[in-house]
């Protein structure tokens, strides 16, 4: 009887939201050969993000489901991302990259425009390209967004140049967050804001959601509501998220109503934790759970946004 081969799958350059579906397809193809062992060689990966890490965790689970031993050979960039995400002990790491990694240089900036990760008939979500980081510098100076959202990412953008390595890492290659531009589907339309899944815990399946639309007109057009729903569907399908939390200032009635429309429930409040217009205001804590997300998803009718084909999900 012929000995089953070992298969090495090599990933180069980036393992991000844009590359993750292709990586998962390659894993499926390799597993169809029923190898004696699958080697995931990531030693050439220079950049990753939370979706790339989700794909890696899911690939290991997929191999385990069919009793195929798997070994992961991480690069320094992957090792540090796994460290930041709390995943080092969850994966079968081997090779010279399995130990503590030295600091790594920032990866080369991506080309533009970036590919879309999710879309509806009205809008699409995609990672920002290098030259679009200037949008965050402009949005960081918008009083409306500071008053209504209080985004930590925009705070960073006010105090660092948006091409500073630290800002680039937060916006493009965060191991526990995913930042996506909200772009109307009309040809040539400019981004109207962004959604951000942050504090993502891939093991426990929870995340936090932040939505920023740059104008009152954009808010009233419903871009934030629709983008948030699409981001929730993506979080559930691609990241395996089962709970999403959002915080909102009590005076921000538009955002409070948007969260309720999207199925979020009020879970608590941080009393008088925000000063606005010379008054102290509560910060309201909303959350949505898996069954509630599925109910909202059924009403929206979004297609599958996962990284795997439906019959190959881990």
mmCIF file of N, CA and C in Angstrom, residues 134-189:
data_model
loop_
_atom_site.group_PDB
_atom_site.id
_atom_site.type_symbol
_atom_site.label_atom_id
_atom_site.label_comp_id
_atom_site.label_asym_id
_atom_site.label_seq_id
_atom_site.Cartn_x
_atom_site.Cartn_y
_atom_site.Cartn_z
ATOM 1 N N UNK A 134 -5.423 58.813 4.429
ATOM 2 C CA UNK A 134 -5.634 60.251 4.623
ATOM 3 C C UNK A 134 -7.075 60.561 5.023
ATOM 4 N N UNK A 135 -8.017 59.713 4.634
ATOM 5 C CA UNK A 135 -9.405 59.915 5.045
ATOM 6 C C UNK A 135 -9.528 59.937 6.563
ATOM 7 N N UNK A 136 -8.781 59.069 7.230
ATOM 8 C CA UNK A 136 -8.873 58.989 8.687
ATOM 9 C C UNK A 136 -8.314 60.249 9.340
ATOM 10 N N UNK A 137 -7.307 60.837 8.714
ATOM 11 C CA UNK A 137 -6.778 62.096 9.236
ATOM 12 C C UNK A 137 -7.837 63.194 9.145
ATOM 13 N N UNK A 138 -8.574 63.202 8.045
ATOM 14 C CA UNK A 138 -9.642 64.195 7.892
ATOM 15 C C UNK A 138 -10.784 63.916 8.862
ATOM 16 N N UNK A 139 -11.193 62.652 8.943
ATOM 17 C CA UNK A 139 -12.288 62.309 9.851
ATOM 18 C C UNK A 139 -11.911 62.558 11.306
ATOM 19 N N UNK A 140 -10.639 62.398 11.630
ATOM 20 C CA UNK A 140 -10.199 62.615 13.010
ATOM 21 C C UNK A 140 -10.412 64.054 13.455
ATOM 22 N N UNK A 141 -10.493 64.968 12.499
ATOM 23 C CA UNK A 141 -10.695 66.381 12.823
ATOM 24 C C UNK A 141 -12.169 66.790 12.793
ATOM 25 N N UNK A 142 -13.059 65.845 12.508
ATOM 26 C CA UNK A 142 -14.486 66.157 12.428
ATOM 27 C C UNK A 142 -15.096 66.204 13.832
ATOM 28 N N UNK A 143 -15.583 67.358 14.275
ATOM 29 C CA UNK A 143 -16.195 67.430 15.611
ATOM 30 C C UNK A 143 -17.363 66.462 15.778
ATOM 31 N N UNK A 144 -18.151 66.265 14.711
ATOM 32 C CA UNK A 144 -19.306 65.369 14.803
ATOM 33 C C UNK A 144 -18.881 63.966 15.208
ATOM 34 N N UNK A 145 -17.840 63.438 14.561
ATOM 35 C CA UNK A 145 -17.410 62.075 14.863
ATOM 36 C C UNK A 145 -16.826 61.984 16.262
ATOM 37 N N UNK A 146 -16.098 62.996 16.687
ATOM 38 C CA UNK A 146 -15.550 62.976 18.041
ATOM 39 C C UNK A 146 -16.670 63.006 19.069
ATOM 40 N N UNK A 147 -17.682 63.821 18.830
ATOM 41 C CA UNK A 147 -18.784 63.952 19.782
ATOM 42 C C UNK A 147 -19.668 62.714 19.813
ATOM 43 N N UNK A 148 -19.897 62.108 18.647
ATOM 44 C CA UNK A 148 -20.878 61.039 18.563
ATOM 45 C C UNK A 148 -20.279 59.637 18.654
ATOM 46 N N UNK A 149 -19.021 59.480 18.275
ATOM 47 C CA UNK A 149 -18.419 58.141 18.256
ATOM 48 C C UNK A 149 -17.305 58.006 19.286
ATOM 49 N N UNK A 150 -16.419 59.003 19.357
ATOM 50 C CA UNK A 150 -15.296 58.901 20.285
ATOM 51 C C UNK A 150 -14.376 57.747 19.949
ATOM 52 N N UNK A 151 -14.066 57.589 18.670
ATOM 53 C CA UNK A 151 -13.304 56.430 18.198
ATOM 54 C C UNK A 151 -11.854 56.461 18.671
ATOM 55 N N UNK A 152 -11.360 55.385 19.306
ATOM 56 C CA UNK A 152 -9.936 55.319 19.653
ATOM 57 C C UNK A 152 -9.030 55.392 18.428
ATOM 58 N N UNK A 153 -9.488 54.843 17.289
ATOM 59 C CA UNK A 153 -8.677 54.902 16.076
ATOM 60 C C UNK A 153 -8.538 56.346 15.594
ATOM 61 N N UNK A 154 -9.634 57.100 15.635
ATOM 62 C CA UNK A 154 -9.563 58.495 15.211
ATOM 63 C C UNK A 154 -8.788 59.342 16.218
ATOM 64 N N UNK A 155 -8.862 58.995 17.479
ATOM 65 C CA UNK A 155 -8.027 59.681 18.476
ATOM 66 C C UNK A 155 -6.557 59.522 18.115
ATOM 67 N N UNK A 156 -6.185 58.298 17.751
ATOM 68 C CA UNK A 156 -4.801 58.056 17.343
ATOM 69 C C UNK A 156 -4.466 58.874 16.102
ATOM 70 N N UNK A 157 -5.432 58.965 15.180
ATOM 71 C CA UNK A 157 -5.212 59.728 13.961
ATOM 72 C C UNK A 157 -5.060 61.215 14.191
ATOM 73 N N UNK A 158 -5.602 61.725 15.297
ATOM 74 C CA UNK A 158 -5.430 63.146 15.606
ATOM 75 C C UNK A 158 -4.033 63.457 16.129
ATOM 76 N N UNK A 159 -3.380 62.448 16.677
ATOM 77 C CA UNK A 159 -2.109 62.705 17.355
ATOM 78 C C UNK A 159 -0.909 62.071 16.655
ATOM 79 N N UNK A 160 -1.170 61.242 15.658
ATOM 80 C CA UNK A 160 -0.103 60.673 14.835
ATOM 81 C C UNK A 160 -0.433 60.940 13.370
ATOM 82 N N UNK A 161 0.571 61.057 12.550
ATOM 83 C CA UNK A 161 0.320 61.053 11.117
ATOM 84 C C UNK A 161 -0.244 59.687 10.741
ATOM 85 N N UNK A 162 -1.189 59.673 9.790
ATOM 86 C CA UNK A 162 -1.855 58.407 9.485
ATOM 87 C C UNK A 162 -0.936 57.416 8.784
ATOM 88 N N UNK A 163 0.225 57.861 8.307
ATOM 89 C CA UNK A 163 1.186 56.921 7.741
ATOM 90 C C UNK A 163 2.278 56.558 8.747
ATOM 91 N N UNK A 164 2.086 56.974 9.995
ATOM 92 C CA UNK A 164 2.965 56.523 11.069
ATOM 93 C C UNK A 164 2.812 55.007 11.214
ATOM 94 N N UNK A 165 3.910 54.270 11.451
ATOM 95 C CA UNK A 165 3.813 52.806 11.537
ATOM 96 C C UNK A 165 2.783 52.311 12.550
ATOM 97 N N UNK A 166 2.632 53.020 13.666
ATOM 98 C CA UNK A 166 1.663 52.556 14.663
ATOM 99 C C UNK A 166 0.232 52.693 14.150
ATOM 100 N N UNK A 167 -0.068 53.807 13.481
ATOM 101 C CA UNK A 167 -1.420 53.966 12.947
ATOM 102 C C UNK A 167 -1.673 52.961 11.831
ATOM 103 N N UNK A 168 -0.698 52.769 10.962
ATOM 104 C CA UNK A 168 -0.846 51.803 9.868
ATOM 105 C C UNK A 168 -1.133 50.411 10.425
ATOM 106 N N UNK A 169 -0.407 50.038 11.483
ATOM 107 C CA UNK A 169 -0.623 48.719 12.084
ATOM 108 C C UNK A 169 -2.040 48.595 12.626
ATOM 109 N N UNK A 170 -2.557 49.643 13.270
ATOM 110 C CA UNK A 170 -3.911 49.595 13.822
ATOM 111 C C UNK A 170 -4.967 49.541 12.722
ATOM 112 N N UNK A 171 -4.739 50.272 11.656
ATOM 113 C CA UNK A 171 -5.757 50.379 10.607
ATOM 114 C C UNK A 171 -5.739 49.212 9.630
ATOM 115 N N UNK A 172 -4.554 48.637 9.380
ATOM 116 C CA UNK A 172 -4.431 47.645 8.308
ATOM 117 C C UNK A 172 -4.056 46.248 8.776
ATOM 118 N N UNK A 173 -3.310 46.123 9.869
ATOM 119 C CA UNK A 173 -2.748 44.813 10.225
ATOM 120 C C UNK A 173 -2.911 44.502 11.706
ATOM 121 N N UNK A 174 -4.074 44.774 12.241
ATOM 122 C CA UNK A 174 -4.312 44.562 13.667
ATOM 123 C C UNK A 174 -4.729 43.113 13.908
ATOM 124 N N UNK A 175 -4.037 42.391 14.801
ATOM 125 C CA UNK A 175 -4.404 40.990 15.041
ATOM 126 C C UNK A 175 -5.694 40.815 15.820
ATOM 127 N N UNK A 176 -6.261 41.899 16.335
ATOM 128 C CA UNK A 176 -7.509 41.783 17.086
ATOM 129 C C UNK A 176 -8.563 42.775 16.599
ATOM 130 N N UNK A 177 -8.403 43.293 15.388
ATOM 131 C CA UNK A 177 -9.370 44.266 14.873
ATOM 132 C C UNK A 177 -9.373 44.242 13.351
ATOM 133 N N UNK A 178 -10.498 44.675 12.792
ATOM 134 C CA UNK A 178 -10.630 44.780 11.342
ATOM 135 C C UNK A 178 -11.339 46.092 11.028
ATOM 136 N N UNK A 179 -10.669 46.949 10.262
ATOM 137 C CA UNK A 179 -11.217 48.246 9.872
ATOM 138 C C UNK A 179 -11.621 48.189 8.406
ATOM 139 N N UNK A 180 -12.881 48.530 8.123
ATOM 140 C CA UNK A 180 -13.412 48.457 6.765
ATOM 141 C C UNK A 180 -14.077 49.775 6.395
ATOM 142 N N UNK A 181 -13.742 50.288 5.220
ATOM 143 C CA UNK A 181 -14.405 51.478 4.708
ATOM 144 C C UNK A 181 -15.827 51.145 4.268
ATOM 145 N N UNK A 182 -16.727 52.090 4.475
ATOM 146 C CA UNK A 182 -18.108 51.987 3.997
ATOM 147 C C UNK A 182 -18.201 52.810 2.717
ATOM 148 N N UNK A 183 -18.467 52.135 1.600
ATOM 149 C CA UNK A 183 -18.439 52.797 0.294
ATOM 150 C C UNK A 183 -19.769 52.549 -0.420
ATOM 151 N N UNK A 184 -20.497 53.596 -0.818
ATOM 152 C CA UNK A 184 -21.705 53.383 -1.627
ATOM 153 C C UNK A 184 -21.369 52.605 -2.898
ATOM 154 N N UNK A 185 -22.309 51.780 -3.336
ATOM 155 C CA UNK A 185 -22.041 50.887 -4.466
ATOM 156 C C UNK A 185 -21.992 51.609 -5.807
ATOM 157 N N UNK A 186 -22.451 52.852 -5.862
ATOM 158 C CA UNK A 186 -22.417 53.597 -7.125
ATOM 159 C C UNK A 186 -20.981 53.745 -7.612
ATOM 160 N N UNK A 187 -20.782 53.612 -8.909
ATOM 161 C CA UNK A 187 -19.437 53.670 -9.480
ATOM 162 C C UNK A 187 -18.762 55.004 -9.158
ATOM 163 N N UNK A 188 -17.539 54.920 -8.660
ATOM 164 C CA UNK A 188 -16.770 56.116 -8.357
ATOM 165 C C UNK A 188 -17.125 56.789 -7.050
ATOM 166 N N UNK A 189 -18.013 56.189 -6.259
ATOM 167 C CA UNK A 189 -18.429 56.812 -4.999
ATOM 168 C C UNK A 189 -17.288 56.805 -3.989
#
